[in-house]
Coordinates of C-alpha atoms in Angstrom, one line a residue:
X3 CA 47.8 21.6 142.5
X4 CA 46.3 19.5 139.7
X5 CA 44.0 21.2 137.3
X6 CA 40.7 19.4 136.5
X7 CA 39.8 19.9 132.7
X8 CA 37.2 18.5 130.5
X9 CA 39.3 15.4 129.7
X10 CA 40.0 14.5 133.2
X11 CA 38.2 11.4 134.5
X12 CA 36.9 13.4 137.3
X13 CA 35.1 15.6 134.9
X14 CA 33.1 12.6 133.4
X15 CA 30.8 9.9 134.7
X16 CA 32.2 6.5 135.8
X17 CA 34.3 4.8 132.9
X18 CA 32.7 1.3 133.0
X19 CA 35.2 0.0 130.2
X20 CA 38.3 1.0 132.3
X21 CA 36.7 -0.7 135.4
X22 CA 35.8 -3.7 133.6
X23 CA 39.5 -4.1 132.3
X24 CA 40.8 -3.5 135.7
X25 CA 38.6 -6.4 137.2
X26 CA 39.9 -8.7 134.3
X27 CA 43.5 -7.8 134.9
X28 CA 43.3 -8.6 138.6
X29 CA 41.9 -12.0 137.8
X30 CA 44.0 -12.8 134.6
X31 CA 47.1 -10.5 134.8
X32 CA 48.9 -13.0 132.3
X33 CA 46.4 -12.2 129.6
X34 CA 47.6 -8.6 129.4
X35 CA 50.7 -7.0 127.7
X36 CA 51.4 -3.2 127.4
X37 CA 47.9 -2.6 128.9
X38 CA 46.2 -4.6 126.1
X39 CA 44.1 -7.9 126.3
X40 CA 45.8 -10.8 124.6
X41 CA 42.7 -12.7 123.5
X42 CA 44.5 -15.9 122.6
X43 CA 45.8 -16.2 126.1
X44 CA 42.5 -15.3 127.8
X45 CA 40.8 -18.0 125.6
X46 CA 43.3 -20.6 126.8
X47 CA 42.7 -19.5 130.4
X48 CA 39.0 -19.9 130.2
X49 CA 38.9 -23.1 128.3
X50 CA 35.6 -24.4 127.2
X51 CA 33.9 -21.4 128.5
X52 CA 34.5 -19.4 125.4
X53 CA 31.9 -19.8 122.7
X54 CA 33.3 -18.6 119.4
X55 CA 30.8 -20.5 117.0
X56 CA 29.4 -18.5 114.2
X57 CA 25.9 -19.6 115.1
X58 CA 25.0 -19.3 118.6
X59 CA 21.8 -18.9 120.8
X60 CA 20.9 -15.2 121.7
X61 CA 19.0 -12.2 120.7
X62 CA 20.6 -10.3 118.0
X63 CA 19.6 -7.2 116.1
X64 CA 21.0 -4.4 113.9
X65 CA 22.6 -1.8 116.2
X66 CA 23.2 -4.0 119.2
X67 CA 26.9 -3.4 119.3
X68 CA 26.5 0.3 119.1
X69 CA 23.7 0.0 121.9
X70 CA 26.3 -1.6 124.2
X71 CA 29.0 0.9 123.4
X72 CA 26.5 3.7 124.1
X73 CA 26.0 2.3 127.5
X74 CA 29.7 2.2 128.2
X75 CA 30.6 5.7 126.9
X76 CA 31.1 8.0 129.9
X77 CA 29.0 11.2 130.1
X78 CA 30.5 14.6 130.4
X79 CA 27.2 16.3 131.5
X80 CA 26.3 17.5 134.7
X81 CA 23.1 17.8 136.9
X82 CA 22.2 21.5 137.8
X83 CA 20.3 22.0 141.0
X84 CA 16.9 23.8 140.8
X85 CA 16.0 24.6 144.5
X86 CA 13.1 27.0 143.5
X87 CA 11.3 23.9 141.8
X88 CA 12.0 21.7 144.9
X89 CA 10.1 20.8 148.0
X90 CA 12.1 20.9 151.4
X91 CA 15.4 21.4 149.5
X92 CA 17.4 21.6 152.7
X93 CA 16.2 18.3 154.3
X94 CA 14.9 16.0 151.8
X95 CA 16.6 12.9 150.7
X96 CA 14.4 12.2 147.4
X97 CA 15.5 13.3 144.0
X98 CA 13.5 14.3 140.9
X99 CA 15.9 14.6 137.7
X100 CA 14.8 16.0 134.5
X101 CA 16.9 14.6 131.6
X102 CA 17.7 11.9 129.2
X103 CA 17.6 8.9 131.4
X104 CA 20.7 7.2 129.8
X105 CA 22.8 10.2 130.5
X106 CA 21.6 10.6 134.0
X107 CA 22.1 6.8 134.7
X108 CA 25.8 7.4 133.7
X109 CA 26.1 10.4 135.9
X110 CA 24.7 8.6 138.8
X111 CA 27.1 5.6 138.8
X112 CA 30.0 7.4 140.8
X113 CA 27.5 8.2 143.6
X114 CA 25.1 5.3 143.7
X115 CA 26.7 2.3 142.0
X116 CA 25.6 -0.8 144.0
X117 CA 23.3 1.3 146.3
X118 CA 19.7 1.1 144.6
X119 CA 17.6 -1.6 146.4
X120 CA 14.6 -1.6 144.0
X121 CA 14.1 -0.2 140.4
X122 CA 10.7 0.0 138.8
X123 CA 10.3 1.3 135.3
X124 CA 7.3 1.6 133.0
X125 CA 9.1 2.1 129.7
X126 CA 7.4 2.8 126.3
X127 CA 5.5 -0.4 125.2
X128 CA 6.3 0.1 121.6
X129 CA 2.7 0.3 120.6
X130 CA 3.3 2.2 117.5
X131 CA 3.3 5.8 118.5
X132 CA 5.7 5.9 121.6
X133 CA 8.5 8.2 121.9
X134 CA 11.5 5.9 121.6
X135 CA 14.7 7.3 120.5
X136 CA 16.4 10.5 119.4
X137 CA 17.7 10.8 115.8
X138 CA 21.1 11.5 116.4
X139 CA 23.5 10.2 119.2
X140 CA 26.6 12.2 118.0
X141 CA 26.6 14.6 121.0
X142 CA 24.3 13.1 123.6
X143 CA 24.1 16.4 125.7
X144 CA 23.7 18.8 122.9
X145 CA 21.3 16.5 121.1
X146 CA 19.3 16.2 124.3
X147 CA 19.2 19.9 124.9
X148 CA 17.9 20.5 121.2
X149 CA 15.6 17.7 121.3
X150 CA 13.8 19.1 124.2
X151 CA 13.7 22.6 122.9
X152 CA 16.3 24.0 125.4
X153 CA 18.6 24.9 122.4
X154 CA 17.9 25.8 118.8
X155 CA 19.0 23.0 116.4
X156 CA 15.9 21.5 115.2
X157 CA 16.5 17.8 116.3
X158 CA 13.4 15.8 117.0
X159 CA 12.4 12.8 118.9
X160 CA 11.3 9.9 116.6
X161 CA 8.0 7.9 117.0
X162 CA 8.5 4.3 116.2
X163 CA 5.6 3.6 113.9
X164 CA 4.7 0.0 113.2
X165 CA 5.4 0.6 109.5
X166 CA 9.1 1.1 110.3
X167 CA 11.4 -1.5 108.9
X168 CA 13.2 -1.8 112.2
X169 CA 10.1 -1.5 114.7
X170 CA 11.6 -3.9 117.2
X171 CA 15.2 -2.9 116.5
X172 CA 14.6 0.8 117.3
X173 CA 12.8 -0.2 120.5
X174 CA 15.8 -2.6 121.5
X175 CA 18.4 0.0 120.8
X176 CA 16.6 2.3 123.0
X177 CA 16.1 0.0 126.0
X178 CA 19.4 -2.1 125.9
X179 CA 21.8 0.7 127.0
X180 CA 19.5 1.9 129.7
X181 CA 19.1 -1.4 131.3
X182 CA 22.8 -2.1 130.9
X183 CA 23.6 1.3 132.8
X184 CA 20.8 0.4 135.3
X185 CA 22.2 -2.9 136.4
X186 CA 25.4 -1.6 138.0
X187 CA 23.4 0.9 140.1
X188 CA 21.5 -2.1 141.7
X189 CA 22.6 -3.2 145.2
X190 CA 23.8 -7.0 145.2
X191 CA 20.5 -7.8 147.0
X192 CA 18.5 -5.5 144.6
X193 CA 15.8 -6.1 142.1
X194 CA 14.5 -4.5 139.0
X195 CA 10.8 -4.6 137.9
X196 CA 9.9 -3.8 134.3
X197 CA 6.5 -3.2 133.1
X198 CA 5.6 -4.4 129.5
X199 CA 2.9 -5.8 127.4
X200 CA 2.8 -8.6 124.7
X201 CA 4.4 -6.5 122.1
X202 CA 7.8 -6.7 123.5
X203 CA 7.8 -9.1 126.5
X204 CA 9.5 -11.8 124.7
X205 CA 12.4 -9.6 123.4
X206 CA 12.6 -8.0 126.8
X207 CA 12.9 -11.2 128.5
X208 CA 15.8 -12.3 126.2
X209 CA 17.6 -8.9 126.5
X210 CA 17.3 -9.0 130.4
X211 CA 18.6 -12.7 130.3
X212 CA 21.8 -11.4 128.6
X213 CA 22.2 -8.3 130.8
X214 CA 21.3 -9.4 134.3
X215 CA 21.8 -13.2 133.7
X216 CA 19.4 -15.9 133.0
X217 CA 19.9 -17.3 136.6
X218 CA 18.8 -13.9 138.1
X219 CA 15.4 -14.1 136.6
X220 CA 12.9 -14.0 139.6
X221 CA 9.4 -13.9 138.1
X222 CA 7.1 -12.9 135.4
X223 CA 4.1 -11.2 136.9
X224 CA 0.9 -10.9 135.5
X225 CA -1.0 -8.0 136.3
X226 CA -4.7 -7.6 135.8
X227 CA -5.0 -4.1 134.6
X228 CA -8.6 -4.3 133.1
X229 CA -11.6 -4.4 135.3
X230 CA -13.8 -5.9 132.6
X231 CA -13.5 -7.5 129.1
X232 CA -13.5 -5.5 125.9
X233 CA -16.4 -6.6 123.9
X234 CA -15.1 -5.1 120.7
X235 CA -11.9 -7.3 120.7
X236 CA -11.0 -9.0 117.6
X237 CA -10.0 -12.3 119.1
X238 CA -9.3 -12.3 122.6
X239 CA -10.0 -9.5 125.2
X240 CA -6.6 -8.7 126.8
X241 CA -6.9 -7.8 130.4
X242 CA -3.4 -8.2 131.6
X243 CA 0.3 -6.6 131.4
X244 CA 3.4 -8.2 132.7
X245 CA 6.0 -7.2 135.3
X246 CA 9.4 -8.9 134.6
X247 CA 11.6 -9.3 137.8
X248 CA 15.2 -9.7 137.7
X249 CA 17.6 -9.8 140.7
X250 CA 21.2 -8.4 140.6
X251 CA 22.2 -11.5 142.4
X252 CA 19.5 -14.1 143.0
X253 CA 21.6 -15.7 146.0
X254 CA 21.5 -12.4 147.7
X255 CA 18.0 -11.3 146.9
X256 CA 15.1 -12.1 149.5
X257 CA 11.4 -11.3 149.2
X258 CA 9.9 -9.7 152.3
X259 CA 7.1 -11.9 153.7
X260 CA 5.0 -11.2 156.6
X261 CA 5.7 -13.6 159.4
X262 CA 3.2 -16.5 160.3
X263 CA 1.4 -15.8 163.6
X264 CA -0.5 -18.1 165.9
X265 CA -2.7 -20.7 164.3
X266 CA -1.6 -19.4 160.8
X267 CA 1.6 -21.3 161.3
X268 CA 1.6 -24.3 158.8
X269 CA 2.2 -27.8 159.9
X270 CA 5.4 -28.4 158.1
X271 CA 7.1 -26.2 160.8
X272 CA 7.5 -29.4 162.8
X273 CA 10.8 -28.8 164.8
X274 CA 11.8 -26.6 167.8
X275 CA 15.2 -25.1 168.7
X276 CA 16.5 -24.7 172.2
X277 CA 14.6 -21.5 172.5
X278 CA 11.2 -23.1 171.4
X279 CA 11.1 -21.4 168.0
X280 CA 9.4 -23.3 165.3
X281 CA 11.3 -24.2 162.1
X282 CA 11.6 -26.7 159.4
X283 CA 14.8 -28.0 157.4
X284 CA 15.6 -27.3 153.7
X285 CA 18.4 -29.0 151.8
X286 CA 21.3 -26.6 151.2
X287 CA 22.1 -28.2 147.8
X288 CA 20.1 -26.7 144.9
X289 CA 17.5 -29.0 143.6
X290 CA 15.5 -29.0 140.4
X291 CA 16.0 -26.9 137.4
X292 CA 19.0 -25.8 135.5
X293 CA 20.5 -23.9 138.4
X294 CA 21.2 -27.1 140.4
X295 CA 24.3 -27.9 138.4
X296 CA 27.9 -26.7 138.7
X297 CA 28.0 -25.7 135.0
X298 CA 25.0 -23.3 135.5
X299 CA 26.3 -21.8 138.7
X300 CA 30.1 -22.5 139.1
X301 CA 30.5 -19.8 141.9
X302 CA 28.1 -22.0 144.1
X303 CA 30.3 -24.9 143.8
X304 CA 32.6 -25.1 146.8
X305 CA 33.4 -27.3 149.9
X306 CA 31.9 -26.9 153.3
X307 CA 33.5 -28.6 156.4
X308 CA 31.2 -31.3 157.9
X309 CA 31.3 -31.8 161.8
X310 CA 34.0 -34.4 161.4
X311 CA 36.1 -32.2 159.4
X312 CA 35.2 -33.7 155.9
X313 CA 35.0 -31.4 153.1
X314 CA 31.7 -31.6 151.3
X315 CA 30.7 -30.6 147.9
X316 CA 27.3 -30.5 146.4
X317 CA 26.5 -33.7 144.3
X318 CA 23.6 -34.4 142.3
X319 CA 21.6 -37.4 143.0
X320 CA 22.4 -39.0 139.8
X321 CA 25.9 -38.2 140.1
X322 CA 27.9 -35.2 138.7
X323 CA 28.7 -31.8 140.4
X324 CA 25.9 -29.8 141.8
X325 CA 25.6 -26.4 143.4
X326 CA 24.6 -25.0 146.8
X327 CA 21.8 -22.6 147.2
X328 CA 23.9 -20.0 149.0
X329 CA 27.0 -18.1 148.2
X330 CA 30.1 -18.3 150.6
X331 CA 29.1 -14.9 151.9
X332 CA 25.7 -15.9 152.8
X333 CA 26.7 -19.3 154.2
X334 CA 29.2 -17.3 156.5
X335 CA 26.3 -15.1 157.7
X336 CA 23.9 -18.1 158.5
X337 CA 26.2 -20.8 159.8
X338 CA 24.1 -20.9 163.0
X339 CA 21.1 -22.2 161.0
X340 CA 23.0 -25.2 159.3
X341 CA 22.0 -28.6 160.6
X342 CA 24.0 -31.7 159.3
X343 CA 22.9 -35.4 158.7
X344 CA 24.7 -38.5 157.7
X345 CA 23.6 -41.3 155.6
X346 CA 25.6 -44.0 153.7
X347 CA 26.3 -41.7 151.1
X348 CA 27.9 -39.1 153.5
X349 CA 27.2 -35.9 155.1
X350 CA 24.5 -33.5 153.8
X351 CA 23.8 -30.0 155.2
X352 CA 20.3 -28.4 155.5
X353 CA 19.3 -25.0 157.0
X354 CA 16.7 -23.9 159.2
X355 CA 13.7 -21.9 158.0
X356 CA 12.0 -20.3 161.1
X357 CA 8.2 -19.7 161.2
X358 CA 8.7 -16.2 163.2
X359 CA 11.5 -15.0 160.6
X360 CA 11.2 -15.5 156.8
X361 CA 8.0 -17.7 156.7
X362 CA 5.0 -16.1 155.4
X363 CA 3.2 -16.9 152.2
X364 CA 5.4 -15.8 149.2
X365 CA 3.9 -13.3 146.8
X366 CA 2.2 -14.9 143.7
X367 CA 2.8 -14.1 140.1
X368 CA -0.7 -12.8 139.5
X369 CA -1.7 -9.6 140.9
X370 CA -5.4 -9.0 140.7
X371 CA -6.8 -5.6 140.2
X372 CA -9.1 -6.0 143.3
X373 CA -5.8 -6.1 145.3
X374 CA -3.6 -3.7 143.6
X375 CA -5.6 -1.6 141.3
X376 CA -6.3 -1.3 137.7
X377 CA -6.3 1.2 134.8
X378 CA -9.7 2.5 136.0
X379 CA -8.3 3.0 139.5
X380 CA -5.4 5.0 138.4
X381 CA -7.5 7.2 136.3
X382 CA -9.5 8.0 139.3
X383 CA -6.5 8.6 141.3
X384 CA -5.0 11.2 138.8
X385 CA -8.3 13.0 138.5
X386 CA -8.5 13.3 142.4
X387 CA -5.1 15.0 142.4
X388 CA -5.4 17.1 139.4
X389 CA -8.7 18.8 139.8
X390 CA -10.8 16.3 137.9
X391 CA -8.5 16.5 134.8
X392 CA -6.9 13.3 133.4
X393 CA -3.4 14.7 132.5
X394 CA -1.8 11.4 132.0
X395 CA -3.3 8.7 129.7
X396 CA -1.9 5.4 131.3
X397 CA -0.6 5.9 134.8
X398 CA 0.0 3.0 137.0
X399 CA -2.1 2.5 140.2
X400 CA -0.5 3.4 143.3
X401 CA -1.4 0.0 144.9
X402 CA 0.5 -1.9 142.2
X403 CA 3.8 -0.1 142.8
X404 CA 3.3 0.0 146.5
X405 CA 3.1 -3.7 146.6
X406 CA 6.5 -4.3 144.8
X407 CA 7.9 -1.4 147.3
X408 CA 6.5 -3.5 150.3
X409 CA 7.9 -6.9 149.3
X410 CA 11.4 -5.9 147.9
X411 CA 12.6 -2.9 150.0
X412 CA 12.5 -1.7 153.7
X413 CA 14.5 0.7 156.1
X414 CA 16.2 3.5 154.1
X415 CA 16.5 1.8 150.8
X416 CA 16.6 3.8 147.5
X417 CA 13.8 3.2 145.0
X418 CA 14.7 4.3 141.5
X419 CA 12.3 4.9 138.5
X420 CA 14.0 6.3 135.4
X421 CA 10.9 6.3 133.3
X422 CA 9.0 8.3 135.8
X423 CA 5.9 9.5 133.7
X424 CA 3.2 10.2 136.2
X425 CA 5.4 10.0 139.3
X426 CA 3.4 7.2 140.7
X427 CA 6.5 5.5 142.1
X428 CA 7.3 8.5 144.5
X429 CA 3.7 8.7 145.5
X430 CA 3.8 4.9 146.3
X431 CA 7.0 5.3 148.3
X432 CA 5.5 8.1 150.3
X433 CA 2.4 6.1 151.1
X434 CA 4.3 2.9 152.0
X435 CA 6.6 5.0 154.4
X436 CA 3.6 6.2 156.0
X437 CA 2.1 2.7 156.4
X438 CA 5.1 1.0 157.9
X439 CA 7.3 3.8 159.2
X440 CA 10.4 3.2 156.9
X441 CA 12.5 5.9 155.4
X442 CA 13.0 4.6 151.7
X443 CA 14.2 7.2 149.4
X444 CA 12.7 7.9 145.9
X445 CA 14.8 8.8 142.8
X446 CA 12.9 9.6 139.5
X447 CA 14.3 10.6 136.3
X448 CA 12.0 11.9 133.5
X449 CA 12.7 13.4 130.2
X450 CA 11.2 16.9 129.8
X451 CA 9.5 15.7 126.6
X452 CA 7.4 18.8 125.1
X453 CA 3.7 18.4 125.0
X454 CA 2.2 19.7 121.9
X455 CA -1.2 21.5 122.2
X456 CA -2.3 20.7 118.7
X457 CA -1.9 16.9 119.2
X458 CA -5.0 15.3 120.5
X459 CA -3.4 13.0 123.1
X460 CA -1.2 15.9 124.6
X461 CA -3.8 18.7 124.4
X462 CA -5.3 18.2 127.8
X463 CA -1.8 17.8 129.5
X464 CA -0.4 20.8 127.8
X465 CA -3.5 23.0 128.7
X466 CA -3.0 22.1 132.3
X467 CA 0.7 23.1 132.2
X468 CA -0.3 26.3 130.9
X469 CA -2.9 26.9 133.5
X470 CA -0.2 26.3 136.1
X471 CA 2.1 28.8 134.4
X472 CA 4.7 26.0 133.8
X473 CA 6.5 24.8 130.6
X474 CA 4.4 22.3 128.8
X475 CA 6.5 19.2 129.4
X476 CA 5.8 15.7 130.9
X477 CA 8.5 16.5 133.7
X478 CA 6.6 19.5 134.9
X479 CA 3.4 17.3 135.4
X480 CA 5.6 14.8 137.1
X481 CA 6.9 17.2 139.6
X482 CA 3.2 18.7 140.2
X483 CA 2.1 15.1 140.7
X484 CA 4.7 14.6 143.5
X485 CA 3.8 18.1 145.1
X486 CA 0.3 17.2 145.3
X487 CA 0.4 13.7 146.5
X488 CA 2.8 14.9 149.3
X489 CA 0.1 17.6 150.3
X490 CA -2.6 14.9 150.1
X491 CA -0.6 12.5 152.4
X492 CA 0.4 15.2 154.8
X493 CA -3.3 16.4 155.2
X494 CA -4.5 12.8 155.8
X495 CA -1.7 12.0 158.2
X496 CA -0.8 15.1 160.1
X497 CA 1.3 13.2 162.7
X498 CA 3.6 11.7 160.1
X499 CA 7.0 13.3 160.1
X500 CA 8.6 11.5 157.3
X501 CA 10.2 12.9 154.1
X502 CA 7.7 14.2 151.6
X503 CA 9.9 16.6 149.8
X504 CA 12.3 16.2 146.7
X505 CA 15.3 17.9 145.2
X506 CA 15.0 19.0 141.5
X507 CA 18.1 18.5 139.3
X508 CA 18.3 19.0 135.6
X509 CA 20.6 17.5 133.0
X510 CA 23.0 19.9 131.3
X511 CA 26.5 20.2 129.8
X512 CA 29.4 20.3 132.2
X513 CA 30.2 23.4 134.0
X514 CA 33.8 23.0 133.0
X515 CA 34.5 24.5 129.6
X516 CA 35.7 22.0 127.0
X517 CA 38.4 23.0 124.6
X518 CA 36.7 24.0 121.4
X519 CA 38.7 26.4 119.5
X520 CA 37.2 28.8 116.9
X521 CA 40.0 28.5 114.2
X522 CA 38.7 31.8 112.7
X523 CA 39.3 33.7 115.9
X524 CA 41.9 31.9 118.1
X525 CA 42.6 35.2 120.0
X526 CA 39.1 35.1 121.4
X527 CA 39.2 31.3 122.0
X528 CA 42.5 31.5 124.0
X529 CA 41.1 34.6 125.9
X530 CA 37.8 32.7 126.9
X531 CA 39.9 29.6 127.9
X532 CA 41.6 31.6 130.6
X533 CA 38.4 31.1 132.6
X534 CA 38.0 27.4 132.9
X535 CA 34.5 27.4 134.2
X536 CA 31.4 28.6 132.2
X537 CA 30.5 32.1 133.0
X538 CA 26.7 31.5 133.1
X539 CA 26.9 29.0 135.9
X540 CA 26.5 29.6 139.6
X541 CA 28.6 28.5 142.5
X542 CA 25.8 26.1 143.5
X543 CA 26.0 24.5 139.9
X544 CA 29.7 23.8 140.3
X545 CA 29.4 22.4 143.8
X546 CA 27.0 19.9 142.8
X547 CA 28.9 18.9 139.8
X548 CA 31.9 18.3 142.2
X549 CA 29.6 16.1 144.4
X550 CA 28.5 14.2 141.4
X551 CA 31.9 13.6 139.7
X552 CA 33.6 12.8 143.1
X553 CA 31.0 10.2 143.9
X554 CA 29.1 11.9 146.7
X555 CA 25.6 11.7 147.5
X556 CA 23.5 14.5 145.9
X557 CA 21.7 15.1 149.3
X558 CA 24.8 15.3 151.3
X559 CA 24.9 18.2 153.8
X560 CA 26.7 21.2 152.7
X561 CA 28.0 23.9 155.1
X562 CA 29.4 27.2 154.3
X563 CA 32.0 29.4 156.4
X564 CA 33.9 32.6 155.7
X565 CA 37.5 32.2 155.9
X566 CA 39.9 35.2 155.2
X567 CA 37.0 36.8 153.5
X568 CA 36.3 34.0 151.1
X569 CA 33.3 31.6 151.2
X570 CA 34.5 28.1 151.9
X571 CA 32.0 25.0 151.5
X572 CA 32.5 21.8 153.7
X573 CA 30.5 19.0 151.9
X574 CA 29.8 15.8 153.6
X575 CA 31.3 16.9 156.9
X576 CA 34.8 17.6 155.5
X577 CA 35.0 14.9 152.8
X578 CA 35.1 17.6 150.2
X579 CA 36.1 21.4 150.9
X580 CA 35.6 23.8 148.1
X581 CA 36.5 27.5 147.8
X582 CA 35.2 29.0 144.4
X583 CA 36.0 32.6 145.1
X584 CA 36.7 34.6 142.1
X585 CA 40.0 36.2 143.4
X586 CA 42.6 34.8 145.8
X587 CA 45.5 37.4 146.3
X588 CA 48.9 36.7 147.5
X589 CA 48.4 38.1 150.8
X590 CA 45.2 36.0 151.3
X591 CA 46.8 32.6 150.6
X592 CA 48.2 31.9 154.1
X593 CA 45.3 32.8 156.2
X594 CA 42.9 31.1 153.9
X595 CA 45.1 27.9 153.9
X596 CA 45.5 27.9 157.5
X597 CA 41.7 28.6 158.2
X598 CA 40.8 25.7 156.0
X599 CA 43.4 23.2 157.7
X600 CA 41.9 24.4 161.1
X601 CA 38.3 23.8 160.0
X602 CA 39.0 20.4 158.6
X603 CA 40.7 19.5 161.8
X604 CA 37.5 20.6 163.7
X605 CA 35.3 18.6 161.3
X606 CA 37.4 15.6 161.7
X607 CA 36.2 13.4 158.7
X608 CA 36.7 9.8 158.6
X609 CA 38.5 9.7 155.3
X610 CA 41.0 11.8 153.2
X611 CA 39.7 15.4 152.4
X612 CA 39.8 16.8 148.9
X613 CA 40.0 20.4 148.4
X614 CA 39.1 22.3 145.2
X615 CA 39.7 25.9 144.2
X616 CA 38.7 28.0 141.1
X617 CA 41.9 27.8 138.9
X618 CA 41.5 31.4 137.7
X619 CA 41.2 32.8 141.0
X620 CA 44.9 32.8 141.8
X621 CA 46.9 36.1 141.1
X622 CA 49.8 33.9 139.8
X623 CA 51.4 30.4 140.0
X624 CA 53.3 31.3 143.0
X625 CA 50.3 32.2 145.1
X626 CA 48.7 28.8 143.8
X627 CA 52.0 26.9 144.9
X628 CA 52.1 28.5 148.2
X629 CA 48.5 27.6 149.0
X630 CA 49.0 24.1 148.1
X631 CA 52.4 23.8 150.1
X632 CA 50.7 25.3 153.3
X633 CA 47.7 22.7 153.0
X634 CA 50.1 19.8 152.5
X635 CA 52.2 20.7 155.5
X636 CA 48.9 20.3 157.3
X637 CA 48.2 16.7 155.9
X638 CA 45.9 17.9 153.1
X639 CA 47.5 16.3 150.2
X640 CA 44.7 16.2 147.6
X641 CA 44.3 19.7 146.3
X642 CA 42.8 20.3 142.9
X643 CA 41.6 23.4 140.8
X644 CA 38.8 23.8 138.4

């Protein structure tokens, strides 16, 4: 039985660096020796793709290397469940997580990497007084707890004043690692939308080009946030903000459009297939822009077999290598839409675009406030929910986020917002699910940033929290917004049976005790180390850390059963079985092991089952060895202890 300690990879979030090295080694095994990268060999293998010039194009700032390292450093924290603050805990698939969003994004990697369809964030615009970054990153979890007043320590969050010598640098150092960590959560057909204003839009665009890839830029949306001009403007009255949109993989992403119907079908749908469906043809070769060349998109340069067996590659009109619009994977799934034509220069493939399928008018890059709402709209929406009090200064209107959700997600997709603020994203998900009957899931992350009653901009919000009898933090207002919006929607739509709940989790240090010896009292340290788990944590805390660190969904069903007088938990229909009893005696080992083996057989999970026990529960090593042996005799090989 292998023991899980604080240094075990299972006790930490995903190790992105190790995963990157493994991917690189799989492609270029000859560039490795004794587990290390041989850069000279790698340079030879990549040829002209390596740019080692001292001066090169890109966005650079002081601290960029540290920001990237910060994103790649695993988190040893955990998310502790708070059922008492949740709504419909037992049935909901939605999450509301309190914590530093960088640490939370790291902790979500094992369970949700590649599973999030849509990310929307409204980060600090860096206008001179925003909360931007903590003063110290030496211990992220400890620093977070002190910064938010959960531990005494005096660390503070810094405001990034315009007078700062590193005004833009501080903001980039805050944003870069969070965007980097968010990218790996996106599904291959996913998209991220980022609200921003003129202050940082240029730097954000360059940072996103680097993180997501310039080729994955989708659009720069202009949102008309103001209903009327400001007559006191010095030069121009600014009425808009931006929303930058980047796909994880532009070849896999599609905007959802409403199909054309009847007389609305445009004339260019001038062909019919054998079933009478209208369509038109579009060349499969990319045409126009930098993305049409092989150099820009080398993975889209490959051969396709023409009807006579000729291998056809994408070629530019003026000569040279081009690129297809589709990846190999997308082509394989859509071969039935391909049509071939032949001219004096050879075969050319095109693909059908059906009027009743994708069609529809694509969304435009200008969002007018009459369609999606304005700042005035959002103020009215907030006051309606919060008894006439404006507890948030600059929330986004529900209609704005709902439009992004409508055109970019469907079915049971996950929608994530890790700068949750006013909680508009979850409210918008609820409303859109009511409208189209989908079952999207909403994940929010919000820092429990303290609200100061003596600060003018925070006094109203702080007073409202006190009126509710809640801690004065932004996260408390976020949760209250979700509760109130859910109640309002349920009242207006009594027949709606969708999910209007959410599970609350809170960032904290791991339940697994780290080895931190007190050299002035080693005897006491050794005595405390005998219990590997922190004594102030509940069984539920430990169970959810297991879910998180083993890569299971945080809303997966958990079933409990008494076996040999001990409570045993089955998580995910037997994917994980945990017995966290304080004591397991020698006489209890056999009936407990046999009972677990029988229950696992009844559950019949699709894959391997992992079984976890409390390490200090066993009377001695003999009991632990016997229990492991019995389980292994019944085909349960992966047995661990905490």
